[in-house]
Coordinates of C-alpha atoms in Angstrom, one line a residue:
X1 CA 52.8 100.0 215.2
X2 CA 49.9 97.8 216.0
X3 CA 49.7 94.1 214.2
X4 CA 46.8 94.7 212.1
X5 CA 48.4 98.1 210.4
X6 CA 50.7 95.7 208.6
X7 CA 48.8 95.1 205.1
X8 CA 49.3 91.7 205.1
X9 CA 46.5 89.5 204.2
X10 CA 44.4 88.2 207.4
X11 CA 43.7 84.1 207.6
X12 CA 40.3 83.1 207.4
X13 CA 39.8 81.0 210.3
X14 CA 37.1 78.9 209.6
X15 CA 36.6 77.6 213.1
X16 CA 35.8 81.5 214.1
X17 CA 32.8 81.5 211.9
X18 CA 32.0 83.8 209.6
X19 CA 29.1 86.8 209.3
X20 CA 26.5 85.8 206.8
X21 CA 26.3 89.3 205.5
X22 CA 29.8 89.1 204.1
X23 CA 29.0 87.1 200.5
X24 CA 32.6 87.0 199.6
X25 CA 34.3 85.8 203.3
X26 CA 31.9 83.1 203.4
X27 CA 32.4 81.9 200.0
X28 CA 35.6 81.5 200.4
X29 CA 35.5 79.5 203.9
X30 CA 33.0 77.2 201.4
X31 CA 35.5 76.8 198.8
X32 CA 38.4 76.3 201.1
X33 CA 36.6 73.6 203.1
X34 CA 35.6 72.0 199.9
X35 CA 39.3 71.9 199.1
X36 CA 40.6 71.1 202.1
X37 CA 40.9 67.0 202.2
X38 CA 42.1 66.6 198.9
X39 CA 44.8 69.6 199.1
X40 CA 45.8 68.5 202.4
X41 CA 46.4 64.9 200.7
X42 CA 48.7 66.2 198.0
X43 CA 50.6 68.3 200.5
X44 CA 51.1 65.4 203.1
X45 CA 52.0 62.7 200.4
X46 CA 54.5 65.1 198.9
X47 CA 56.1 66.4 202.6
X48 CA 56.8 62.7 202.7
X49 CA 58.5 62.2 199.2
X50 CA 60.5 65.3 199.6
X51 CA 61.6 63.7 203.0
X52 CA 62.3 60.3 201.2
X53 CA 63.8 62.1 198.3
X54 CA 66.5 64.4 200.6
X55 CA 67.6 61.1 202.7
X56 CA 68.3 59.7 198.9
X57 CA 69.7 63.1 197.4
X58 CA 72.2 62.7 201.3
X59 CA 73.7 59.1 200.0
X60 CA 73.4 60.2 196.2
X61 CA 75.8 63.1 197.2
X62 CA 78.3 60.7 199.2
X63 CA 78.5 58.2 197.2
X64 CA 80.0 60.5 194.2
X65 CA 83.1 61.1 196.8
X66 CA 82.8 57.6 198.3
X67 CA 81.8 55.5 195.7
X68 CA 82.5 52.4 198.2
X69 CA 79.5 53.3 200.1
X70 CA 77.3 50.3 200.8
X71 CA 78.5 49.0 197.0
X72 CA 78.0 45.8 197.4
X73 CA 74.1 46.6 198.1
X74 CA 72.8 46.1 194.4
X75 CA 69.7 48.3 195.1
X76 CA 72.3 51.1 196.6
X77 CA 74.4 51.2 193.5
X78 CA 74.7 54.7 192.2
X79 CA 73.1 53.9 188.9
X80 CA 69.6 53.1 191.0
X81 CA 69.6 55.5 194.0
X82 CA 70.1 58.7 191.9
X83 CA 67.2 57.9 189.2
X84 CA 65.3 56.8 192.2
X85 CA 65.8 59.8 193.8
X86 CA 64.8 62.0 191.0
X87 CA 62.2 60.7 190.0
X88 CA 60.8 60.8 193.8
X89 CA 61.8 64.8 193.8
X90 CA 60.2 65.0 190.2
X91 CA 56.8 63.4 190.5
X92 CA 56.3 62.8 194.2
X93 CA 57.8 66.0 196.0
X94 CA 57.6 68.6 193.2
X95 CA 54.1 67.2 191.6
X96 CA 52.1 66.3 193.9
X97 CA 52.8 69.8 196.0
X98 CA 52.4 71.5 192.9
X99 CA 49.2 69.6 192.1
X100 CA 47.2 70.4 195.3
X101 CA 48.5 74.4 194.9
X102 CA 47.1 74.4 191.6
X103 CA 43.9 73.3 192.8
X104 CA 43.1 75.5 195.8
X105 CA 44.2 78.8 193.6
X106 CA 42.1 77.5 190.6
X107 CA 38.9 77.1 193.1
X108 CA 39.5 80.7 194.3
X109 CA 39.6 82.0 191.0
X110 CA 37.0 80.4 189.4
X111 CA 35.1 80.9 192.3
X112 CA 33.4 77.9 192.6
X113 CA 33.0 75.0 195.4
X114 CA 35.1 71.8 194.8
X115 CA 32.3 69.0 193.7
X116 CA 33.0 65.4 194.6
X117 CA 36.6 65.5 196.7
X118 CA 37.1 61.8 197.0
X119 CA 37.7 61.6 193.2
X120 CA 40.8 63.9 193.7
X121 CA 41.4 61.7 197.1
X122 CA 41.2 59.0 194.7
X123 CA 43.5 60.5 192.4
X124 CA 45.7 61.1 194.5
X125 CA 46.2 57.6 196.1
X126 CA 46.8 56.5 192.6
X127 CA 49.3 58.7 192.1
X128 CA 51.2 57.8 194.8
X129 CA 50.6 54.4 194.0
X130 CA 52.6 54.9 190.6
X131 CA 55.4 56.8 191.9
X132 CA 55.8 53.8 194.7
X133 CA 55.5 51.1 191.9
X134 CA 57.8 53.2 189.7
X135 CA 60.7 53.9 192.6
X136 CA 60.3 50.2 193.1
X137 CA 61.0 48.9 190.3
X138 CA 64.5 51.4 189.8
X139 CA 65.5 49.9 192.7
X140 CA 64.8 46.6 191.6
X141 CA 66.8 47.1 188.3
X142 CA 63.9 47.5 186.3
X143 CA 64.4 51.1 185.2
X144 CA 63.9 52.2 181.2
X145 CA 67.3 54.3 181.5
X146 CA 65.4 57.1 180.0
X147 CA 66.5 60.4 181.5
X148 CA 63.4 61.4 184.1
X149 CA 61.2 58.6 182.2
X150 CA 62.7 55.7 184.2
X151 CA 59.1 54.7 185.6
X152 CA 58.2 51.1 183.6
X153 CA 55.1 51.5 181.6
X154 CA 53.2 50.1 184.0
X155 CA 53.5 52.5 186.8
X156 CA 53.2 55.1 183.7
X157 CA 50.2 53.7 183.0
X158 CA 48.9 54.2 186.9
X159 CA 50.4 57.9 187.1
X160 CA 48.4 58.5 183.6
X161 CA 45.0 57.2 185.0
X162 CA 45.4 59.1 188.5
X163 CA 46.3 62.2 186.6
X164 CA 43.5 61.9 184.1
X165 CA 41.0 61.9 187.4
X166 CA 43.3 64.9 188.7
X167 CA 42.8 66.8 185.7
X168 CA 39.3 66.3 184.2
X169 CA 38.0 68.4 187.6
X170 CA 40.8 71.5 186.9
X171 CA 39.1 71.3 183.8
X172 CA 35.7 71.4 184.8
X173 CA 36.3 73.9 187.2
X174 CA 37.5 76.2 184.9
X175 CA 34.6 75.5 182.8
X176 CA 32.0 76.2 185.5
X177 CA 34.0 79.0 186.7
X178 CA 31.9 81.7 187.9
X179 CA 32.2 85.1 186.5
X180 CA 34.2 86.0 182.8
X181 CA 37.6 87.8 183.6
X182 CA 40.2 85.0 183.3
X183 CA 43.2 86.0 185.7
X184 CA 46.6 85.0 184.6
X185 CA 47.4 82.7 186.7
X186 CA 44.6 80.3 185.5
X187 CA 46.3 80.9 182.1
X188 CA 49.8 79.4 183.7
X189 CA 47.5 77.1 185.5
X190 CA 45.0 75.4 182.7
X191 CA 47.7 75.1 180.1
X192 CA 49.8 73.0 182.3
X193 CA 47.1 71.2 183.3
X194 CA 46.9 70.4 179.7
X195 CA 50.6 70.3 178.8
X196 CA 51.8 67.8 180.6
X197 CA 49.3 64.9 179.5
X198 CA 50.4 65.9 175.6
X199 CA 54.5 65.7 176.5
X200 CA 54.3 62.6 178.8
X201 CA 51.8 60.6 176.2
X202 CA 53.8 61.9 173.8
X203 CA 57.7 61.0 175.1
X204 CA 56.0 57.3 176.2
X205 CA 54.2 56.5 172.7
X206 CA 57.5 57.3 171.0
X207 CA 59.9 55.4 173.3
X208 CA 58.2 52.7 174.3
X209 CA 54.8 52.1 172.3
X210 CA 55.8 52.9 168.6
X211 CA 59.7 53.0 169.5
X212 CA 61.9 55.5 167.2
X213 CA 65.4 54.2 166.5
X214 CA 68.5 56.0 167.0
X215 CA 69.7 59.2 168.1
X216 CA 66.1 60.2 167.9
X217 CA 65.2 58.6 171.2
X218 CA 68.3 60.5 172.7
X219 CA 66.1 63.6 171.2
X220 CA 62.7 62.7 172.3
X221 CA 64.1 62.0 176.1
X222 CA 66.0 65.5 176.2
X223 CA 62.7 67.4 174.4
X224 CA 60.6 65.8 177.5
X225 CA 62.5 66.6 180.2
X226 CA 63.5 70.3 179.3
X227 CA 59.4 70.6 178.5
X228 CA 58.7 69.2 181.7
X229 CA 61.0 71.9 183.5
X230 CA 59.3 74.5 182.1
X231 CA 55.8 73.5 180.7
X232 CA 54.7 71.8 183.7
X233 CA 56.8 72.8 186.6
X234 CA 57.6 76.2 185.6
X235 CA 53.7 77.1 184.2
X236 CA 52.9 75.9 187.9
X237 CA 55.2 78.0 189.5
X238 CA 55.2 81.3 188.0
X239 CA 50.7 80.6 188.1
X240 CA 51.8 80.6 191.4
X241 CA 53.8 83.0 192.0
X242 CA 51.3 85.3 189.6
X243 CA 49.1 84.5 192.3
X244 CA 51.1 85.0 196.0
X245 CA 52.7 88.2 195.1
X246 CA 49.8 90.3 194.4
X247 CA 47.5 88.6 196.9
X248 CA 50.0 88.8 200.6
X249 CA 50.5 92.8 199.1
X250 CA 47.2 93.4 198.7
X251 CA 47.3 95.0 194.9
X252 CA 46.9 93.8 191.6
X253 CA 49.1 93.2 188.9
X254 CA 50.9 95.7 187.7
X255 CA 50.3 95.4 183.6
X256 CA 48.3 92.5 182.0
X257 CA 49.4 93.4 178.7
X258 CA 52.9 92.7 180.1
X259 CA 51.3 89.2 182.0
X260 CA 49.7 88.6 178.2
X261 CA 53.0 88.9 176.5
X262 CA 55.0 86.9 179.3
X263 CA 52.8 84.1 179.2
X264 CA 52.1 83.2 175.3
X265 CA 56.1 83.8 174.7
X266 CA 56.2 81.8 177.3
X267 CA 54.7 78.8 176.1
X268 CA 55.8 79.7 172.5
X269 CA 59.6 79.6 173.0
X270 CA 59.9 77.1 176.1
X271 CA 58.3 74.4 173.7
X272 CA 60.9 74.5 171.6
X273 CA 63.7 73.6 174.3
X274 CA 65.6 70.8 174.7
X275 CA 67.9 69.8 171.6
X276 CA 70.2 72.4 173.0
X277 CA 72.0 69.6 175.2
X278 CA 72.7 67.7 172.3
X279 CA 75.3 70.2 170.8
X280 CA 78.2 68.5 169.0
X281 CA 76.2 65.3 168.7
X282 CA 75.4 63.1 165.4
X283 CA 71.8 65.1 165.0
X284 CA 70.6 67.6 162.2
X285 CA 72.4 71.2 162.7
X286 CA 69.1 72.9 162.5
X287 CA 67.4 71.2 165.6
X288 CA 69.7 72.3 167.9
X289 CA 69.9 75.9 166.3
X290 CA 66.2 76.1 166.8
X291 CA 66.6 75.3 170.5
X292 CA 69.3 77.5 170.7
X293 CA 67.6 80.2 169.4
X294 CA 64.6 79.6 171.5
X295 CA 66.1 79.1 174.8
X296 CA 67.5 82.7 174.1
X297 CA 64.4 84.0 172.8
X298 CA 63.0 82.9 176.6
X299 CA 64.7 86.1 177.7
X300 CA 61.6 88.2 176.7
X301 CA 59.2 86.2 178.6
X302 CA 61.8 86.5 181.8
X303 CA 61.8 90.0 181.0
X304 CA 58.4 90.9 181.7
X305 CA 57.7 88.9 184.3
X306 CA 60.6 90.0 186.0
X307 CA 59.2 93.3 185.2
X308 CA 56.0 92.4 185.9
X309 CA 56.5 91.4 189.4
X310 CA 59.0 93.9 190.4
X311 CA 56.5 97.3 189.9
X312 CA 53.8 95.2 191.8
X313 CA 55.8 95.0 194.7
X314 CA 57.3 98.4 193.9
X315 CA 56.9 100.0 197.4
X316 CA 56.3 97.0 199.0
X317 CA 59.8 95.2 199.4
X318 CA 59.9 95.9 203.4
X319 CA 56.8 93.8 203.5
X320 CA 59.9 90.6 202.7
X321 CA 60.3 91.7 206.8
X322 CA 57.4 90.0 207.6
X323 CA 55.5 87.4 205.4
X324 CA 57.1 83.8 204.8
X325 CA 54.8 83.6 201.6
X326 CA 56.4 86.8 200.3
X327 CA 59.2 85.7 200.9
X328 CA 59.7 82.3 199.6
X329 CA 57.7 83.5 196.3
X330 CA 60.3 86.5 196.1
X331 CA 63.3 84.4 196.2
X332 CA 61.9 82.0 193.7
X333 CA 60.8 84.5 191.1
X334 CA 64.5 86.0 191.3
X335 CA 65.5 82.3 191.1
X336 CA 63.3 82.1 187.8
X337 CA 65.2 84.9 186.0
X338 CA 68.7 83.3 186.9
X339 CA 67.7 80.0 186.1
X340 CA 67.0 81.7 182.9
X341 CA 70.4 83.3 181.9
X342 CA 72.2 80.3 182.9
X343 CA 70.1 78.3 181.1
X344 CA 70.7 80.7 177.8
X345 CA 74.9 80.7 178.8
X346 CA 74.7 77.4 178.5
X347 CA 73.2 76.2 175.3
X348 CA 75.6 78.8 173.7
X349 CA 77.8 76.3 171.4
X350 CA 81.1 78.3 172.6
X351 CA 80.1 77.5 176.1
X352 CA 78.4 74.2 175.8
X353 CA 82.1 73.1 174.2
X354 CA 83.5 73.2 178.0
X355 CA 80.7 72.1 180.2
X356 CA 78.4 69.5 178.3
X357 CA 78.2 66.4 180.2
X358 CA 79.5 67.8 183.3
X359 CA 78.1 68.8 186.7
X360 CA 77.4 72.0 185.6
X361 CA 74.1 70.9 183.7
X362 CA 73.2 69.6 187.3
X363 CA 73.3 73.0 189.1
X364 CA 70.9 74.3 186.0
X365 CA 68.3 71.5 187.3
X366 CA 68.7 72.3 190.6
X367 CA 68.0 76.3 189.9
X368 CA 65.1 75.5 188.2
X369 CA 63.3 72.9 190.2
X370 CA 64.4 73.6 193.5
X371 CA 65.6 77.6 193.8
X372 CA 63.0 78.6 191.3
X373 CA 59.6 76.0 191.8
X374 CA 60.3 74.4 194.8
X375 CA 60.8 77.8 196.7
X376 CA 57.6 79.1 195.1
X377 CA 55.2 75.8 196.0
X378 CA 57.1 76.6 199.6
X379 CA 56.1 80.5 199.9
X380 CA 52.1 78.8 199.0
X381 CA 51.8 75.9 201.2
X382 CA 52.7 78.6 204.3
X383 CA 49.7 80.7 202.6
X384 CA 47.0 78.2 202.1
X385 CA 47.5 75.7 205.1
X386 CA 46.4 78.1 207.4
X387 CA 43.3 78.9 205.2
X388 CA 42.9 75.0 205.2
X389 CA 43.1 73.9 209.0
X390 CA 41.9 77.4 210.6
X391 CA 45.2 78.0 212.1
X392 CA 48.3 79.9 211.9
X393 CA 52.1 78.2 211.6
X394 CA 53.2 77.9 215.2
X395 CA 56.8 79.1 215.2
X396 CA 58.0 82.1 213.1
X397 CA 61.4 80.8 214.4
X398 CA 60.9 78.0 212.3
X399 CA 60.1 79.2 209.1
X400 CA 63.1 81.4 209.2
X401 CA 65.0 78.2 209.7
X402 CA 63.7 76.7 206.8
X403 CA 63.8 79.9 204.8
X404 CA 67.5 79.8 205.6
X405 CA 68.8 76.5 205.4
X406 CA 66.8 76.3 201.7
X407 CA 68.4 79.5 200.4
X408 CA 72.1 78.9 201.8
X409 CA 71.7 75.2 201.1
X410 CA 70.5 75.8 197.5
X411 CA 73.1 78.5 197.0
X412 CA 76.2 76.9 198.5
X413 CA 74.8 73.8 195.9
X414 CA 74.5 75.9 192.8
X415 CA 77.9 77.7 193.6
X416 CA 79.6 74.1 194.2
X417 CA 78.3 72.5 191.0
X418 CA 78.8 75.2 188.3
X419 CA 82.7 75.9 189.8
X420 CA 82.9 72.0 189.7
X421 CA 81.9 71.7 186.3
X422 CA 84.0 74.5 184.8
X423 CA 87.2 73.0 186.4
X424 CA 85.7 69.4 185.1
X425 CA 85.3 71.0 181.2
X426 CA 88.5 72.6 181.4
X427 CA 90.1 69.6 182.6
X428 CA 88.5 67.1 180.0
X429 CA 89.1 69.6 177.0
X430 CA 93.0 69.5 177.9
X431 CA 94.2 66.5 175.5
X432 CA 97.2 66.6 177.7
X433 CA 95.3 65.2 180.9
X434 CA 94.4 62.1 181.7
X435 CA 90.9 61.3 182.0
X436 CA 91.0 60.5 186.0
X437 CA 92.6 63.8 186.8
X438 CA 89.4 65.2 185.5
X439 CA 87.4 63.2 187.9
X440 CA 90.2 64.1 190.9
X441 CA 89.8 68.1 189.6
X442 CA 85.7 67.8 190.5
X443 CA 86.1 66.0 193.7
X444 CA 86.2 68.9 196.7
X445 CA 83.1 70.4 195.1
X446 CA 81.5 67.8 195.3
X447 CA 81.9 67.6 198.8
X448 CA 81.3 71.1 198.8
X449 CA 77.8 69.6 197.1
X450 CA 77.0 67.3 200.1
X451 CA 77.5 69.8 202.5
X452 CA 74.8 72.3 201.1
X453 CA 72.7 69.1 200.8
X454 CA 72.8 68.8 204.8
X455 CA 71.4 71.9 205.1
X456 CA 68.4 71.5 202.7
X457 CA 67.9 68.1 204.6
X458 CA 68.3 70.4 207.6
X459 CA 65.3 72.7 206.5
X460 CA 63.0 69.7 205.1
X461 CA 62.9 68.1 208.2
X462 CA 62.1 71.3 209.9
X463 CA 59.3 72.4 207.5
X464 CA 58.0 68.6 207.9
X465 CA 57.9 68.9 211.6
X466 CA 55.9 72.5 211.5
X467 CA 53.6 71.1 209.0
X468 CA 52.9 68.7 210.9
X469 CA 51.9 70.3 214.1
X470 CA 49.3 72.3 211.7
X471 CA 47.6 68.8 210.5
X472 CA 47.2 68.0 214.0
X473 CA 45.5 71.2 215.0
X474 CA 48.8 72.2 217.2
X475 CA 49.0 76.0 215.5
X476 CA 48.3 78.8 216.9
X477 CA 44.9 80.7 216.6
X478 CA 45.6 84.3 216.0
X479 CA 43.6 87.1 214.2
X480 CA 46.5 87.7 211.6
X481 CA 49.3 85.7 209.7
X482 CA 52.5 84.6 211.5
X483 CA 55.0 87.4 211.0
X484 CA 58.6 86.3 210.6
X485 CA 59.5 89.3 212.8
X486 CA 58.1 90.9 216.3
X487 CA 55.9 93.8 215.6
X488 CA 57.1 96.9 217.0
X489 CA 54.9 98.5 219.5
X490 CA 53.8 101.9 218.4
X491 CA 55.7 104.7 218.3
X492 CA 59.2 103.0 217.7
X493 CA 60.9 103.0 214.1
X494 CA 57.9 102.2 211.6
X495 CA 58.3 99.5 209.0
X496 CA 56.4 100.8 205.9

């Protein structure tokens, strides 16, 4: 079988030119050139969060087995490193790559050139400048001990003005958009584009502006972050992988009325998340039902996009064989739906007894932002860099390295943490034990923990390297996409 009889989608190398007779080749070498400082920005500044981040998530790790760890290093206390750490992963790593994804899919679909750059550019650098500002100040002890809202207000204040430059041209380019279908994905896209301003205005004005007293801040902090897992990251990721899935195949969606449905159940039921992890505490019965209720209503939307994306690649699975962005997308859309029914076996009040407060809740954030979003923002970066520098990835070696270490590392994480925190629930729910032999009982998983978390520093560094070599014009120029497998030649066992 030759290359090109694989119906994966071709780069579009710029540097090759392109024939003026073909409208729609060229107008997408203009809109990817147009895209391609500002995108290449947000994916550089977020490779080196996610690197800064892992070397952080490493020591977080030990120090929960070693707690004597450089303790005497005020700045390297536990308390500081792991809010640090996630707040890096949060809104430098997982952000800033979703961010510049979000823009070069919304230019393709609306079709349109992006107008002024620099403003994003200068976005951008503000950005960055809040999330430095903000990790600086945890370090320095000045953290609001708000669960993921530990930035000060002023480095708030610098995140809210970068993204206000970042998402006034998403807007307008969905307003100038040219032609009138609206594809789903700009659905996922646009409303968390606008989402994400109303919770994070929101959560600061009532902690910190107009304070509320009480248990309600304990309420507010828990209704931002489960809102932010799924109203920002998760709108970004499943507009994503909305996006991937049907483009590397070649087909379209397989139902829009079952995309229509997914998506406004989506952002109907997700919204009212949160109070859930508040079970058995001093709040009002019927806002934790409600979450409750909703977080098992969000099975319908994880229905049909499950559904959804399973008959579009219905007859297509083998293509997993050969494109990195398949695959990566495919392993976080699965990711999705688990992260899902854990996250609905947990708010149950029989289960949430046993494993509140322990590290099971952990391996839930990890599903969702690394094995669902952060697998998904993966699977794109290896589709649009190439479209962005005019080469291909070097080393198909590579991203099968990376591929790896993320899924067994991820995996091996997941496994460790929800074993760990069932033996931890059981153990603090015997009245018979003492406390400490709870904390003993949790110990070799979380070793177990820091293990998986070499390998996913393992594949980061890898990915970082190979990205890399793209920025500096080291890839390879070839005629077709960097196959994670050798072709067969013709006439041996075909693929499809």
């Amino acid at each position: 079988m030759d290359a090109t009889e694989i119906p994966l989608k071709a780069p579009r190398l710029i540097s090759t030119g392109v024939p003026a007779s073909d409208v729609e080749q060229l107008e997408r070498a203009l809109i990817d050139a147009s895209t391609r400082v500002p995108v290449l920005m947000f994916y550089a500044s977020a490779i080196v969060w996610l690197l800064l981040g892992t070397l952080l998530a490493g020591f977080v790790s030990f120090k929960l087995h070693a707690p004597d760890l450089l303790s005497n290093v005020s700045f390297l206390t536990w308390g500081r490193v792991r809010p640090a750490h996630m707040n890096i992963m949060l809104y430098g790593w997982a952000s800033m790559a979703g961010m510049g994804t979000a823009i070069w899919i919304m230019a393709r679909l609306c079709r349109t050139v992006l107008r002024h750059p620099l403003l994003l550019v200068a976005g951008a650098a503000f950005w960055n400048l809040g999330v430095l500002l903000g990790v600086g100040a945890i370090l320095a002890g000045d953290s609001t001990g708000y669960q993921w809202l530990e930035f000060p207000p002023y480095a708030a204040v610098i995140l809210f003005v970068a993204y206000s430059l970042i998402m006034s041209w998403a807007v307008l380019m969905f307003r100038f958009r040219r032609g009138e279908q609206i594809y789903i994905t700009q659905w996922y896209l646009v409303g968390a584009f606008l989402w994400f301003p109303w919770m994070y205005a929101a959560a600061q004005l009532m902690l910190f502006v107009v304070p509320v007293q009480g248990v309600l801040q304990a309420s507010v902090t828990w209704w931002y972050a489960n809102n932010l897992l799924f109203l920002w990251f998760g709108a970004i990721g499943l507009g994503t992988a909305y996006y991937m899935i049907p483009k590397v195949i070649g087909r379209p969606v397989y139902s829009y009325h079952l995309a229509t449905i997914g998506f406004w159940t989506y952002a109907l039921f997700s919204s009212w998340t949160g109070m859930q992890r508040l079970i058995d505490g001093p709040f009002p019965a019927w806002m934790i039902t409600a979450s409750i209720a909703a977080t098992i209503l969000t099975i319908i939307p994880v229905a049909t996009v499950g559904l959804n994306h399973h008959m579009t690649l219905q007859d297509n699975f083998s293509l997993l064989r050969y494109s990195p962005t398949l695959r990566f997308t495919v392993f976080g859309a699965m990711s999705y739906t688990v992260f899902s029914a854990l996250g609905v076996l947990i708010s149950l009040r029989s289960t949430a007894r046993y494993i509140n407060f322990t590290e099971a809740s952990v391996a839930y954030s990890h599903l969702g932002l690394y094995a669902f979003y952060s697998m998904i923002i993966f699977g794109s970066m290896y589709y649009i860099v190439p479209r962005l520098v005019g080469r291909e990835w070097r080393y198909a070696s590579l991203i099968k390295l990376h591929f790896w270490g993320s899924v067994y590392g991820i995996g091996l994480m997941t496994l460790m943490l929800l074993a760990g925190g069932f033996v931890q629930g059981l153990s603090m729910n015997d009245p018979s034990l003492p406390f400490v032999e709870s904390v003993q009982s949790v110990l070799p998983y979380l070793r177990g923990r820091s293990l998986a978390g070499v390998l996913m520093t393992v594949a980061h560094f890898i990915f970082a390297f190979h990205f890399c070599l793209m920025l500096f014009g080291l890839g390879r120029t070839a005629s077709v996409p960097t196959f994670l497998n050798p072709v067969e030649e013709e006439g041996t066992e075909s693929h499809l």
